[in-house]
Coordinates of N, CA and C in Angstrom, one line a residue:
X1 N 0.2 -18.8 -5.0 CA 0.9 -17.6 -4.7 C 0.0 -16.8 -3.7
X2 N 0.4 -16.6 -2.6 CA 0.1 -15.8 -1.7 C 0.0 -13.8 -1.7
X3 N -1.5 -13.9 -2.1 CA -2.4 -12.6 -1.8 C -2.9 -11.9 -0.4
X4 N -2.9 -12.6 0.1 CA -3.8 -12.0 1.2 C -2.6 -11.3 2.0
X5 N -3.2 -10.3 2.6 CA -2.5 -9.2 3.4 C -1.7 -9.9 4.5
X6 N -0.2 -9.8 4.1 CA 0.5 -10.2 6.0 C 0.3 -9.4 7.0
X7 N 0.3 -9.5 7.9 CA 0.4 -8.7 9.1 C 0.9 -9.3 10.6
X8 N 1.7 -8.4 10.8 CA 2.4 -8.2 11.6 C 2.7 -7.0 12.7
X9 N 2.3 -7.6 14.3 CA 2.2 -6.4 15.5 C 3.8 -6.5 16.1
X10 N 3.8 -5.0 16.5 CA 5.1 -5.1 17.2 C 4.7 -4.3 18.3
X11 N 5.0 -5.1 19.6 CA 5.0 -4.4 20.8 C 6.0 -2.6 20.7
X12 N 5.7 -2.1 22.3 CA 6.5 -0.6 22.3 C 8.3 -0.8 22.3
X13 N 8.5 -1.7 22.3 CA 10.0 -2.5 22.1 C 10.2 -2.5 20.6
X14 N 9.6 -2.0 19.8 CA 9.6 -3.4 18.7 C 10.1 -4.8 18.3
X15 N 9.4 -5.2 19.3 CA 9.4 -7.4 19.1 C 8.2 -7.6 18.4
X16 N 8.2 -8.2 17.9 CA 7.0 -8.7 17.1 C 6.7 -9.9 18.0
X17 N 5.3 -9.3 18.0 CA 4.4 -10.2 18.8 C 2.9 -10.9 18.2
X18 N 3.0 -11.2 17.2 CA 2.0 -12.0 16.4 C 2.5 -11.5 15.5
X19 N 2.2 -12.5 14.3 CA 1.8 -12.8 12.6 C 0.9 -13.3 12.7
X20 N 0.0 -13.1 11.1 CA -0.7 -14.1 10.8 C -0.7 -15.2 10.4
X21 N -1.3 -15.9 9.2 CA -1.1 -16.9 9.1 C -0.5 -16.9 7.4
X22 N -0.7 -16.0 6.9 CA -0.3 -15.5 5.4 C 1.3 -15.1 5.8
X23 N 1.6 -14.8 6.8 CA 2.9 -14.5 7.1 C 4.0 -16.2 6.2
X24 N 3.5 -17.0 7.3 CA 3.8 -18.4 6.6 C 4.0 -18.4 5.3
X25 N 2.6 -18.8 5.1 CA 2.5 -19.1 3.7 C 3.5 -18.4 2.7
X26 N 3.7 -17.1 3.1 CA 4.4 -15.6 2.0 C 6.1 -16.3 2.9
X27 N 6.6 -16.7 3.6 CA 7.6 -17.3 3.9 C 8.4 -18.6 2.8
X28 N 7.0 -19.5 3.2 CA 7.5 -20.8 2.5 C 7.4 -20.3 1.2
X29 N 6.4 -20.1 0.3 CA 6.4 -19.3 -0.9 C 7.8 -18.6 -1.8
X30 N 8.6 -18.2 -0.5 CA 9.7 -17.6 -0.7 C 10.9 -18.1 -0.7
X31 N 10.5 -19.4 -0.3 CA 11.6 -20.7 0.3 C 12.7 -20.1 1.5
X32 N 12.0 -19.2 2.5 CA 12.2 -18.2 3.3 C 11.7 -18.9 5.1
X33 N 11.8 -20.0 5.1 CA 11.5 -20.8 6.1 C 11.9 -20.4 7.4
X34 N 13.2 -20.0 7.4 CA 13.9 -19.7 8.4 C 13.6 -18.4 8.7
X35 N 12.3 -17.7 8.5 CA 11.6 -16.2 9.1 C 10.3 -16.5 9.0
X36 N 10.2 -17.9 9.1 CA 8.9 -18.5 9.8 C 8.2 -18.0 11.1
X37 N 6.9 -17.6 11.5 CA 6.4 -17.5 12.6 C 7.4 -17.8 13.9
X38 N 7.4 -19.2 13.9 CA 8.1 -19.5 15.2 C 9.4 -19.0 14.8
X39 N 9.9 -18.4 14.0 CA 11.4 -18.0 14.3 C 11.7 -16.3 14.2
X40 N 10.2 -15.7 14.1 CA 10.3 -14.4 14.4 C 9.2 -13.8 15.4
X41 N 8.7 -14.4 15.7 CA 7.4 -13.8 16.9 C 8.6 -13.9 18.5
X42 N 8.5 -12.6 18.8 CA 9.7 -12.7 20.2 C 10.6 -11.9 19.9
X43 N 11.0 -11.7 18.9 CA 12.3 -11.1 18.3 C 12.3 -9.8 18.2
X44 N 13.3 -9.0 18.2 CA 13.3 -7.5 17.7 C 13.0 -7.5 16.1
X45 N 12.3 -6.4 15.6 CA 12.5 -6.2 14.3 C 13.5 -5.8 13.7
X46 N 14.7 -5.4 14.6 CA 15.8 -5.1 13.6 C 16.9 -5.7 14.0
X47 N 16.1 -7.4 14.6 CA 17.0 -8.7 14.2 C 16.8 -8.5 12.8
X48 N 16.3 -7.9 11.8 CA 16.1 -8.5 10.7 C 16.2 -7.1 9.4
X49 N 17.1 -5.7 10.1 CA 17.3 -4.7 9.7 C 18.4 -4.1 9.7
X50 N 19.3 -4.3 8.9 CA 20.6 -3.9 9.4 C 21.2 -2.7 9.0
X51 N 20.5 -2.1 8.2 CA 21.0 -0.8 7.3 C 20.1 0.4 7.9
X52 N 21.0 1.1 8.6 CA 20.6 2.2 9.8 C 19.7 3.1 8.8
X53 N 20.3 4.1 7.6 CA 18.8 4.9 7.4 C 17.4 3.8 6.9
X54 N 18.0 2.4 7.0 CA 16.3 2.0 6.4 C 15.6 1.9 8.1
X55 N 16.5 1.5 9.4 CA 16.0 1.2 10.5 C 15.4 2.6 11.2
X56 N 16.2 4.0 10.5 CA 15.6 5.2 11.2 C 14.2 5.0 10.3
X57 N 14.1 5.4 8.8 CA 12.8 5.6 8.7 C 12.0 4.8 8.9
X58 N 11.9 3.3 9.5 CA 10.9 2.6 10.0 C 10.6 3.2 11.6
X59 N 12.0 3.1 12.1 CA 11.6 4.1 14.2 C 10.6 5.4 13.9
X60 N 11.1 5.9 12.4 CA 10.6 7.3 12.6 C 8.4 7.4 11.9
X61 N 8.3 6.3 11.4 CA 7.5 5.6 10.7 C 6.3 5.2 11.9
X62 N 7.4 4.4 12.8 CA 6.7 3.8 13.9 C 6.0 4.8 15.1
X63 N 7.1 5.7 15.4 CA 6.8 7.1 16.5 C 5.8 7.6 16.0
X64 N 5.7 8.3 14.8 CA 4.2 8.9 14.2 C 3.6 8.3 14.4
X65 N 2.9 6.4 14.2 CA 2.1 5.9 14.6 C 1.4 5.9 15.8
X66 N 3.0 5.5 16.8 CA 2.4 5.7 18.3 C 2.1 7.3 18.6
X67 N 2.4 8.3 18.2 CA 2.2 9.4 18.2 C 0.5 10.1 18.0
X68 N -0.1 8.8 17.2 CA -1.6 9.3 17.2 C -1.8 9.9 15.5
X69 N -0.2 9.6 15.2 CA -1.2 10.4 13.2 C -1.8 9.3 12.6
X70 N -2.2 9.4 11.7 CA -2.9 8.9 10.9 C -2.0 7.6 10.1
X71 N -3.0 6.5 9.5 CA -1.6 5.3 9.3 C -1.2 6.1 8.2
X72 N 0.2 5.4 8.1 CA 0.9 5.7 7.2 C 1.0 4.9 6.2
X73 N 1.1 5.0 4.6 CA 1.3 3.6 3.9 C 2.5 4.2 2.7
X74 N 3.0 3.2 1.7 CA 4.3 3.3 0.9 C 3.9 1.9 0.5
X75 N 4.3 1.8 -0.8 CA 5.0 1.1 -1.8 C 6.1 0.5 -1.6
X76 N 6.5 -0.2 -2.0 CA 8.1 -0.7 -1.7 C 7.9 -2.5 -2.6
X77 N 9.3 -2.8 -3.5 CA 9.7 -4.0 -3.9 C 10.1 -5.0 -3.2
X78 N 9.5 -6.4 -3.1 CA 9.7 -7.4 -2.7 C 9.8 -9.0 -3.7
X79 N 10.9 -8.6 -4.7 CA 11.2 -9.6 -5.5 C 11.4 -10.8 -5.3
X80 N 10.3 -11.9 -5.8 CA 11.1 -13.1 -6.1 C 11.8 -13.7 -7.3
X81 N 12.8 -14.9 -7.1 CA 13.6 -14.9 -8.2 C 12.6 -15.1 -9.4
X82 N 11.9 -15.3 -10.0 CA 10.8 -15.0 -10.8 C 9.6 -14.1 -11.4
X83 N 9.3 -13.6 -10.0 CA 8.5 -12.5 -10.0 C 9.4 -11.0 -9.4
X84 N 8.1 -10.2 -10.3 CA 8.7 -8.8 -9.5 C 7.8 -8.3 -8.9
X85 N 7.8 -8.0 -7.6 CA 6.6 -7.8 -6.6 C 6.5 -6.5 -6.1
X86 N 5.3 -5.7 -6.4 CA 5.3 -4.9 -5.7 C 4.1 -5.1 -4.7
X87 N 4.8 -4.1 -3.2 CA 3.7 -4.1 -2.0 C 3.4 -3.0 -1.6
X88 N 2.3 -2.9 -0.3 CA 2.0 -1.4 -0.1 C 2.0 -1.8 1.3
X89 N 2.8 -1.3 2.0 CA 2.4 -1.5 3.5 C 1.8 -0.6 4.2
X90 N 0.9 -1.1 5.4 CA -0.2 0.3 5.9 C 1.1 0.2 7.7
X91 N 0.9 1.4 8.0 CA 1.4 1.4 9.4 C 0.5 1.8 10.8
X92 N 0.1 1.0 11.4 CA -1.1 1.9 12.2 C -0.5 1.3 13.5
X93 N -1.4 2.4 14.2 CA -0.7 1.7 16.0 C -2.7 1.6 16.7
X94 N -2.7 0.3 16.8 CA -4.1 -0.2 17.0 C -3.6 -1.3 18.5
X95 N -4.9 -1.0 19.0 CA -5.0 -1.9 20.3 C -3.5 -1.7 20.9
X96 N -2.6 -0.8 21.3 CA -1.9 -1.4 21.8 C -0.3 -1.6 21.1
X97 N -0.4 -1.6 20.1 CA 0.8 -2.2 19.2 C 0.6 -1.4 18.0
X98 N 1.8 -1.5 17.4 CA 1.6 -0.9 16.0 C 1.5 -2.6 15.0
X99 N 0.4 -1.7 14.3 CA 0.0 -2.9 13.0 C 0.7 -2.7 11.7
X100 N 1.6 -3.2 11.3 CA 1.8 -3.9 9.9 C 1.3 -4.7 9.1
X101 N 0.5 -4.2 7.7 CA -0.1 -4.7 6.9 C 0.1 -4.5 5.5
X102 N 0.8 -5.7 4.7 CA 1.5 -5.5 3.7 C 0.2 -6.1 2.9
X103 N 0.4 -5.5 1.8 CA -0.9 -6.2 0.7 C 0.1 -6.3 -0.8
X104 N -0.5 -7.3 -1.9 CA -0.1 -7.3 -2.7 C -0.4 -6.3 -3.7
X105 N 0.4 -5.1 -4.7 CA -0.3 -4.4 -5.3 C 0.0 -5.2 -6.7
X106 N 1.0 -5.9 -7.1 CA 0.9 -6.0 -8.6 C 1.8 -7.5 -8.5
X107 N 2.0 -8.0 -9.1 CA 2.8 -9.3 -9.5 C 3.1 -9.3 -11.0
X108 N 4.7 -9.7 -11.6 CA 4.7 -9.9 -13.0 C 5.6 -10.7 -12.7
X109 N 5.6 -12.2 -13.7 CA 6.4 -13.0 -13.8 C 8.1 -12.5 -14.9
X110 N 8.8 -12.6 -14.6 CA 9.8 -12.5 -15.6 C 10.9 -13.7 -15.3
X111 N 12.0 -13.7 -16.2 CA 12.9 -14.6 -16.3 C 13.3 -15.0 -15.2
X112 N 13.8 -15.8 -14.6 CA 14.3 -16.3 -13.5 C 15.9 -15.4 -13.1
X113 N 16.0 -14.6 -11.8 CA 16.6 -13.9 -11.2 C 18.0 -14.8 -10.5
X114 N 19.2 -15.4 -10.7 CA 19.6 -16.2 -9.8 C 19.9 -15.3 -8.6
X115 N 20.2 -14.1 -8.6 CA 20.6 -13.3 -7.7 C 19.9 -13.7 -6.3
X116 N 18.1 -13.7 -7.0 CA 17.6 -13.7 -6.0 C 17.3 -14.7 -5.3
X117 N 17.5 -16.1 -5.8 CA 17.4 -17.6 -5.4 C 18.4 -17.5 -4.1
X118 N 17.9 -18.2 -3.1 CA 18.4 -18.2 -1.7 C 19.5 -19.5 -1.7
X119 N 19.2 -20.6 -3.0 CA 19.6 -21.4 -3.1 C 20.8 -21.5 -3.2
X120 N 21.0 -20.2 -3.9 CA 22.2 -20.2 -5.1 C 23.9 -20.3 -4.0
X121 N 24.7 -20.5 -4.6 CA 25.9 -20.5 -3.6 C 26.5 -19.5 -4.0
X122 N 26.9 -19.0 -3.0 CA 27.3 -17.5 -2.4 C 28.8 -17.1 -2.7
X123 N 29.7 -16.2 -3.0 CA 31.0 -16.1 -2.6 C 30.8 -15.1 -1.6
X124 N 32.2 -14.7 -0.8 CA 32.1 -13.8 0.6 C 31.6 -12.3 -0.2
X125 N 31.9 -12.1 -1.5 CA 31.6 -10.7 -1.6 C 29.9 -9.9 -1.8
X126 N 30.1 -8.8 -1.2 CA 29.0 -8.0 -1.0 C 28.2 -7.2 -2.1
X127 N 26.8 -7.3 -2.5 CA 26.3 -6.7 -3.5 C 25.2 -6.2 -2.8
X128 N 25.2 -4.7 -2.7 CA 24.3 -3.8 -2.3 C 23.0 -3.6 -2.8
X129 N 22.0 -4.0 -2.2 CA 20.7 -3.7 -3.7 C 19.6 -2.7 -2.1
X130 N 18.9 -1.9 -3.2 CA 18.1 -1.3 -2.1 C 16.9 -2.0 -1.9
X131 N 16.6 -2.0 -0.2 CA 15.7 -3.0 -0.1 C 13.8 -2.1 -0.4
X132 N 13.9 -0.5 -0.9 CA 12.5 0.2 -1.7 C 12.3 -0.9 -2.6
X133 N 13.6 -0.2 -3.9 CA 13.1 -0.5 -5.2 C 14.0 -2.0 -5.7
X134 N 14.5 -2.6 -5.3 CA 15.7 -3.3 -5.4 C 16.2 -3.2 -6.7
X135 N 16.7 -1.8 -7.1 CA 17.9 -1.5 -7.4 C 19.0 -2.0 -7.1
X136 N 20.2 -2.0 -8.1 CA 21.6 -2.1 -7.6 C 22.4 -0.9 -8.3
X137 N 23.6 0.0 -7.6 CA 24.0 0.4 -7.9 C 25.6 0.2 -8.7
X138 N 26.0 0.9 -9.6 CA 27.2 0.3 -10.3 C 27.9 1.3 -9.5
X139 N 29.4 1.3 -10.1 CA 30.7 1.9 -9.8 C 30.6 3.1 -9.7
X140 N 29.5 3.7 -10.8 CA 29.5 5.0 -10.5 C 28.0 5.6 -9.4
X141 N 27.9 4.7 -9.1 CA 26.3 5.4 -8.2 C 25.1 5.5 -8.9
X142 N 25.3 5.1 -10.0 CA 23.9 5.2 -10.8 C 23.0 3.8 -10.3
X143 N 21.9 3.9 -10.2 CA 21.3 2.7 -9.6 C 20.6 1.9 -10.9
X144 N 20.4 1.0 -11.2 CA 20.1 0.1 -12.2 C 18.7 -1.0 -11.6
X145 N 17.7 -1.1 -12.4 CA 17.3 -2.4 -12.3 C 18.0 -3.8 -11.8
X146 N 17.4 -4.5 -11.4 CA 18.1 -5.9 -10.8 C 18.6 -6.7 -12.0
X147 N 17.7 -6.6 -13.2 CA 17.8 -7.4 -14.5 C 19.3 -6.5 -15.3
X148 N 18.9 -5.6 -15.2 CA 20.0 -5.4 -16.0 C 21.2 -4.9 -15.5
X149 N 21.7 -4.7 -13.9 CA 22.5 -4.6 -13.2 C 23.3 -5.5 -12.9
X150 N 22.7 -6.7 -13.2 CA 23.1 -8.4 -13.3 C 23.8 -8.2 -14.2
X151 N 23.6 -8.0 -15.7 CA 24.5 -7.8 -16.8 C 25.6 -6.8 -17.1
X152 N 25.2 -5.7 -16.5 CA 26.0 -4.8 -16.4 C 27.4 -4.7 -15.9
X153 N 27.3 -5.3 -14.4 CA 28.4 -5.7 -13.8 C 28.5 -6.9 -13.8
X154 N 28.2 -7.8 -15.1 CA 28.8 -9.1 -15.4 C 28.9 -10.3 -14.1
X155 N 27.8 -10.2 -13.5 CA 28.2 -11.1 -11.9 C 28.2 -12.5 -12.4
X156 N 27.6 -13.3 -13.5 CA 28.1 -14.5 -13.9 C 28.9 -14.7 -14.4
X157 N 30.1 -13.9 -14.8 CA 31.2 -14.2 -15.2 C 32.3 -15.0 -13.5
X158 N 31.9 -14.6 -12.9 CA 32.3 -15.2 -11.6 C 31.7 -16.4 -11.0
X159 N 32.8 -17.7 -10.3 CA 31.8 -18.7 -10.0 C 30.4 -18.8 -9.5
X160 N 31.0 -17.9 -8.5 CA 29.6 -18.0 -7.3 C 29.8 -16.1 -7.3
X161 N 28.0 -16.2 -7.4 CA 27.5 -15.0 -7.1 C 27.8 -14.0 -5.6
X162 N 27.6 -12.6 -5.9 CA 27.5 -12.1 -4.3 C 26.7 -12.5 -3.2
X163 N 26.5 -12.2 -1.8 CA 25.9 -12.0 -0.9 C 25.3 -11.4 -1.5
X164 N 24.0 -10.6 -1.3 CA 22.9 -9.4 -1.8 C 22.4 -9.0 0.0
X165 N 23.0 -7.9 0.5 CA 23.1 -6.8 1.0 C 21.6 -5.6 1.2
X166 N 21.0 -5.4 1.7 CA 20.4 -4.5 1.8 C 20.2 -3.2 2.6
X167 N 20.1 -1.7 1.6 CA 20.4 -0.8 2.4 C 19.1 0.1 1.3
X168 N 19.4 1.5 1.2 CA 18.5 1.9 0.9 C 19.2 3.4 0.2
X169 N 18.3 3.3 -1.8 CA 19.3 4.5 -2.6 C 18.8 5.7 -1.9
X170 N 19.7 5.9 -2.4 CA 19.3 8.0 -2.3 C 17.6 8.0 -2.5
X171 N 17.2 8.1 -3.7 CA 16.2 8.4 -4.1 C 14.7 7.8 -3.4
X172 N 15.0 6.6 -3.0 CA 14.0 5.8 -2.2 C 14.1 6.4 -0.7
X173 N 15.3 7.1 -0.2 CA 15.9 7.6 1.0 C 14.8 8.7 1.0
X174 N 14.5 9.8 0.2 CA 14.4 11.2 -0.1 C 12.9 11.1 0.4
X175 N 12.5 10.1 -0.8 CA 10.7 9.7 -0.9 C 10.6 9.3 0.5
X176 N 11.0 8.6 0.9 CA 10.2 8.1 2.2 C 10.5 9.7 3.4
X177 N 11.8 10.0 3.5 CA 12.0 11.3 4.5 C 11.2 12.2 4.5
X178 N 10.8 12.3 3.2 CA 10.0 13.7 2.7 C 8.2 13.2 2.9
X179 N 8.0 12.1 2.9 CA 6.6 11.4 3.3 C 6.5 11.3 5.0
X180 N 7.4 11.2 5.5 CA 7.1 11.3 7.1 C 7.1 12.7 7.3
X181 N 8.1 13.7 7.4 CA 8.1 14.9 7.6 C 6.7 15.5 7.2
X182 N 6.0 14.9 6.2 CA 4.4 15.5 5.6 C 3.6 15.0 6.7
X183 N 3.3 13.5 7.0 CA 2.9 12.9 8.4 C 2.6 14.3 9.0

């Protein structure tokens, strides 16, 4: 399992213009092949950002940096279907580029997630999880753990599982707006 810090530069465009080599490794690990080095070095970063308030607080994240404050860092969930991962990413604008550097803060193994297996086969419908805390929200807006959001809205009673969607709750929304505005 891959520890070591990824990192990732993004030109004044934001294209990413180098990974490391942990980038990989934290890829295939993930069975995430297809956001391999060669298939993201070149690219915009928000080839790979679709949910507009998570794409503002990263522009607004990134401006500060190029702006001369101080790096910025946050917490944020990156589950695998096994593990629950949390990370800390630093934001700095060094040499030229701004630096991305994600480090591992904690790892816990738990039951196996199918939601989150890449493997799994899909039906067309959409399941929103926030890409902070990966939360899912029910019917009424309350946002739930992944574990027990799965049972709550019964997604295995259906053949094939949702898409899993990512955007970003209220609450993870708040934290991050209110940590740049402090910037």
């Amino acid at each position: 399992m891959t520890t070591a810090s990824v990192v990732y530069d993004l030109d004044a465009s934001d294209n990413i213009v180098s990974v490391n080599d942990a980038w990989d490794r934290f890829a295939a690990e993930n069975e995430s092949a297809s956001v391999g080095a060669r298939n993201v070095v070149g690219r915009s970063l928000w080839d790979f950002i679709s949910d507009p308030t998570t794409r503002e607080i990263y522009r607004r994240l990134f401006a500060s940096a190029r702006g001369g404050s101080a790096p910025s860092s946050f917490q944020f969930r990156c589950d695998a279907p096994s593990i629950r991962r949390l990370l800390e990413m630093e934001i700095r604008f060094t040499d030229g580029v701004v630096r991305c550097t994600v480090r591992t803060v904690n790892l816990e193994n738990r039951e196996p997630q199918l939601l989150l297996d890449p493997a799994v086969e899909r039906s067309e419908e959409l399941l929103r999880m926030c890409s902070w805390c990966k939360r899912i929200p029910d019917g009424a807006g309350v946002w739930h753990e992944i574990d027990d959001a799965v049972s709550l809205a019964e997604l295995f009673r259906y053949q094939r599982l949702p898409v899993v969607t990512h955007g970003i709750c209220e609450e993870c929304s708040t934290v991050m707006m209110d940590s740049i505005s402090v910037s």
